[in-house]
mmCIF file with all atom_site columns, C-alpha atoms in Angstrom:
data_model
loop_
_atom_site.group_PDB
_atom_site.id
_atom_site.type_symbol
_atom_site.label_atom_id
_atom_site.label_alt_id
_atom_site.label_comp_id
_atom_site.label_asym_id
_atom_site.label_entity_id
_atom_site.label_seq_id
_atom_site.pdbx_PDB_ins_code
_atom_site.Cartn_x
_atom_site.Cartn_y
_atom_site.Cartn_z
_atom_site.occupancy
_atom_site.B_iso_or_equiv
_atom_site.pdbx_formal_charge
_atom_site.auth_seq_id
_atom_site.auth_comp_id
_atom_site.auth_asym_id
_atom_site.auth_atom_id
_atom_site.pdbx_PDB_model_num
ATOM 1  C CA . UNK A 1 1  ? -15.033 -13.239 18.483  1.00 0.00 ? 1  UNK A CA 1
ATOM 2  C CA . UNK A 1 2  ? -12.475 -10.913 17.808  1.00 0.00 ? 2  UNK A CA 1
ATOM 3  C CA . UNK A 1 3  ? -9.600  -13.025 17.348  1.00 0.00 ? 3  UNK A CA 1
ATOM 4  C CA . UNK A 1 4  ? -11.982 -14.635 13.553  1.00 0.00 ? 4  UNK A CA 1
ATOM 5  C CA . UNK A 1 5  ? -12.346 -10.648 13.080  1.00 0.00 ? 5  UNK A CA 1
ATOM 6  C CA . UNK A 1 6  ? -8.626  -9.455  13.774  1.00 0.00 ? 6  UNK A CA 1
ATOM 7  C CA . UNK A 1 7  ? -7.466  -12.919 11.354  1.00 0.00 ? 7  UNK A CA 1
ATOM 8  C CA . UNK A 1 8  ? -10.005 -11.121 9.139   1.00 0.00 ? 8  UNK A CA 1
ATOM 9  C CA . UNK A 1 9  ? -8.120  -8.068  8.356   1.00 0.00 ? 9  UNK A CA 1
ATOM 10 C CA . UNK A 1 10 ? -5.945  -9.157  8.430   1.00 0.00 ? 10 UNK A CA 1
ATOM 11 C CA . UNK A 1 11 ? -6.627  -11.534 5.366   1.00 0.00 ? 11 UNK A CA 1
ATOM 12 C CA . UNK A 1 12 ? -8.318  -8.727  3.290   1.00 0.00 ? 12 UNK A CA 1
ATOM 13 C CA . UNK A 1 13 ? -4.827  -5.811  4.607   1.00 0.00 ? 13 UNK A CA 1
ATOM 14 C CA . UNK A 1 14 ? -2.350  -8.872  3.126   1.00 0.00 ? 14 UNK A CA 1
ATOM 15 C CA . UNK A 1 15 ? -4.388  -9.044  0.082   1.00 0.00 ? 15 UNK A CA 1
ATOM 16 C CA . UNK A 1 16 ? -4.926  -5.841  -1.184  1.00 0.00 ? 16 UNK A CA 1
ATOM 17 C CA . UNK A 1 17 ? -1.389  -5.208  -0.442  1.00 0.00 ? 17 UNK A CA 1
ATOM 18 C CA . UNK A 1 18 ? -0.789  -8.074  -2.852  1.00 0.00 ? 18 UNK A CA 1
ATOM 19 C CA . UNK A 1 19 ? -2.655  -5.528  -5.259  1.00 0.00 ? 19 UNK A CA 1
ATOM 20 C CA . UNK A 1 20 ? -0.898  -2.841  -4.581  1.00 0.00 ? 20 UNK A CA 1
ATOM 21 C CA . UNK A 1 21 ? 2.312   -4.320  -5.144  1.00 0.00 ? 21 UNK A CA 1
ATOM 22 C CA . UNK A 1 22 ? 0.879   -4.627  -8.743  1.00 0.00 ? 22 UNK A CA 1
ATOM 23 C CA . UNK A 1 23 ? 0.067   -1.464  -9.758  1.00 0.00 ? 23 UNK A CA 1
ATOM 24 C CA . UNK A 1 24 ? 3.871   -0.443  -8.406  1.00 0.00 ? 24 UNK A CA 1
ATOM 25 C CA . UNK A 1 25 ? 5.221   -2.574  -10.557 1.00 0.00 ? 25 UNK A CA 1
ATOM 26 C CA . UNK A 1 26 ? 3.758   -1.987  -13.680 1.00 0.00 ? 26 UNK A CA 1
ATOM 27 C CA . UNK A 1 27 ? 4.171   1.359   -13.452 1.00 0.00 ? 27 UNK A CA 1
ATOM 28 C CA . UNK A 1 28 ? 7.865   0.830   -12.061 1.00 0.00 ? 28 UNK A CA 1
ATOM 29 C CA . UNK A 1 29 ? 8.535   -1.722  -14.658 1.00 0.00 ? 29 UNK A CA 1
ATOM 30 C CA . UNK A 1 30 ? 9.983   -4.237  -12.519 1.00 0.00 ? 30 UNK A CA 1
ATOM 31 C CA . UNK A 1 31 ? 8.352   -7.727  -10.906 1.00 0.00 ? 31 UNK A CA 1
ATOM 32 C CA . UNK A 1 32 ? 5.674   -7.681  -8.153  1.00 0.00 ? 32 UNK A CA 1
ATOM 33 C CA . UNK A 1 33 ? 7.763   -9.520  -5.952  1.00 0.00 ? 33 UNK A CA 1
ATOM 34 C CA . UNK A 1 34 ? 10.327  -6.923  -5.724  1.00 0.00 ? 34 UNK A CA 1
ATOM 35 C CA . UNK A 1 35 ? 7.729   -4.064  -5.627  1.00 0.00 ? 35 UNK A CA 1
ATOM 36 C CA . UNK A 1 36 ? 5.937   -6.209  -2.388  1.00 0.00 ? 36 UNK A CA 1
ATOM 37 C CA . UNK A 1 37 ? 9.176   -5.820  -0.710  1.00 0.00 ? 37 UNK A CA 1
ATOM 38 C CA . UNK A 1 38 ? 10.254  -2.146  -1.447  1.00 0.00 ? 38 UNK A CA 1
ATOM 39 C CA . UNK A 1 39 ? 6.364   -1.307  -0.473  1.00 0.00 ? 39 UNK A CA 1
ATOM 40 C CA . UNK A 1 40 ? 6.735   -3.016  2.641   1.00 0.00 ? 40 UNK A CA 1
ATOM 41 C CA . UNK A 1 41 ? 9.517   -1.553  3.833   1.00 0.00 ? 41 UNK A CA 1
ATOM 42 C CA . UNK A 1 42 ? 8.172   1.810   3.384   1.00 0.00 ? 42 UNK A CA 1
ATOM 43 C CA . UNK A 1 43 ? 6.133   4.199   5.471   1.00 0.00 ? 43 UNK A CA 1
ATOM 44 C CA . UNK A 1 44 ? 3.191   4.338   3.490   1.00 0.00 ? 44 UNK A CA 1
ATOM 45 C CA . UNK A 1 45 ? 3.384   0.547   4.009   1.00 0.00 ? 45 UNK A CA 1
ATOM 46 C CA . UNK A 1 46 ? 3.635   1.818   7.964   1.00 0.00 ? 46 UNK A CA 1
ATOM 47 C CA . UNK A 1 47 ? 0.791   4.290   7.870   1.00 0.00 ? 47 UNK A CA 1
ATOM 48 C CA . UNK A 1 48 ? -1.450  1.373   5.210   1.00 0.00 ? 48 UNK A CA 1
ATOM 49 C CA . UNK A 1 49 ? -1.523  -0.278  8.686   1.00 0.00 ? 49 UNK A CA 1
ATOM 50 C CA . UNK A 1 50 ? -1.823  1.996   11.276  1.00 0.00 ? 50 UNK A CA 1
ATOM 51 C CA . UNK A 1 51 ? -5.349  2.200   12.157  1.00 0.00 ? 51 UNK A CA 1
ATOM 52 C CA . UNK A 1 52 ? -4.800  5.467   13.709  1.00 0.00 ? 52 UNK A CA 1
ATOM 53 C CA . UNK A 1 53 ? -4.064  7.330   9.718   1.00 0.00 ? 53 UNK A CA 1
ATOM 54 C CA . UNK A 1 54 ? -6.861  6.070   8.226   1.00 0.00 ? 54 UNK A CA 1
ATOM 55 C CA . UNK A 1 55 ? -5.052  5.133   5.283   1.00 0.00 ? 55 UNK A CA 1
ATOM 56 C CA . UNK A 1 56 ? -6.455  1.694   4.896   1.00 0.00 ? 56 UNK A CA 1
ATOM 57 C CA . UNK A 1 57 ? -9.643  2.846   4.043   1.00 0.00 ? 57 UNK A CA 1
ATOM 58 C CA . UNK A 1 58 ? -8.083  4.486   0.477   1.00 0.00 ? 58 UNK A CA 1
ATOM 59 C CA . UNK A 1 59 ? -7.786  2.412   -3.018  1.00 0.00 ? 59 UNK A CA 1
ATOM 60 C CA . UNK A 1 60 ? -5.159  0.521   -4.063  1.00 0.00 ? 60 UNK A CA 1
ATOM 61 C CA . UNK A 1 61 ? -4.623  2.982   -6.480  1.00 0.00 ? 61 UNK A CA 1
ATOM 62 C CA . UNK A 1 62 ? -3.769  5.854   -4.156  1.00 0.00 ? 62 UNK A CA 1
ATOM 63 C CA . UNK A 1 63 ? -1.733  4.129   -1.768  1.00 0.00 ? 63 UNK A CA 1
ATOM 64 C CA . UNK A 1 64 ? 0.821   2.563   -4.683  1.00 0.00 ? 64 UNK A CA 1
ATOM 65 C CA . UNK A 1 65 ? 0.649   6.242   -5.894  1.00 0.00 ? 65 UNK A CA 1
ATOM 66 C CA . UNK A 1 66 ? 1.069   7.860   -2.220  1.00 0.00 ? 66 UNK A CA 1
ATOM 67 C CA . UNK A 1 67 ? 4.051   5.014   -2.044  1.00 0.00 ? 67 UNK A CA 1
ATOM 68 C CA . UNK A 1 68 ? 5.425   6.390   -5.049  1.00 0.00 ? 68 UNK A CA 1
ATOM 69 C CA . UNK A 1 69 ? 5.276   9.678   -4.055  1.00 0.00 ? 69 UNK A CA 1
ATOM 70 C CA . UNK A 1 70 ? 7.549   8.704   -0.997  1.00 0.00 ? 70 UNK A CA 1
ATOM 71 C CA . UNK A 1 71 ? 10.438  7.788   -2.921  1.00 0.00 ? 71 UNK A CA 1
ATOM 72 C CA . UNK A 1 72 ? 10.085  10.909  -5.703  1.00 0.00 ? 72 UNK A CA 1
ATOM 73 C CA . UNK A 1 73 ? 9.944   8.747   -8.472  1.00 0.00 ? 73 UNK A CA 1
ATOM 74 C CA . UNK A 1 74 ? 6.097   10.088  -9.021  1.00 0.00 ? 74 UNK A CA 1
ATOM 75 C CA . UNK A 1 75 ? 5.122   13.694  -9.301  1.00 0.00 ? 75 UNK A CA 1
ATOM 76 C CA . UNK A 1 76 ? 1.404   13.705  -8.721  1.00 0.00 ? 76 UNK A CA 1
ATOM 77 C CA . UNK A 1 77 ? 1.024   17.705  -10.658 1.00 0.00 ? 77 UNK A CA 1
ATOM 78 C CA . UNK A 1 78 ? 2.401   15.867  -13.539 1.00 0.00 ? 78 UNK A CA 1
ATOM 79 C CA . UNK A 1 79 ? -0.550  13.244  -13.911 1.00 0.00 ? 79 UNK A CA 1
ATOM 80 C CA . UNK A 1 80 ? -3.362  16.029  -13.580 1.00 0.00 ? 80 UNK A CA 1
ATOM 81 C CA . UNK A 1 81 ? -1.691  18.354  -16.716 1.00 0.00 ? 81 UNK A CA 1
#
C-alpha cells in the first residue's frame, strides 16, 4: 500500500511540473520543453521535491514565480504596483 501512495504522489508531482513549466514558458516566451528542462535543474525544483520545505503545497503559479525570482527574471514587487 505504501508503494501505491508513493507512486500516486510522484505522478501528481510530475503532472504539476508540466503545468509549472507551461507557466514559465508563457512568461518567458520559450517552449514548454525548454522551460521544463530549465526548471528541472533549478533550486526551486529541488525544493519542490523536498517535502521538508513544503513548497509542493503552494500553487503552480507561485512556484513558477519562485523559479523566475530565483533566476533573476522576475521582480515580485513590480507585479504588485
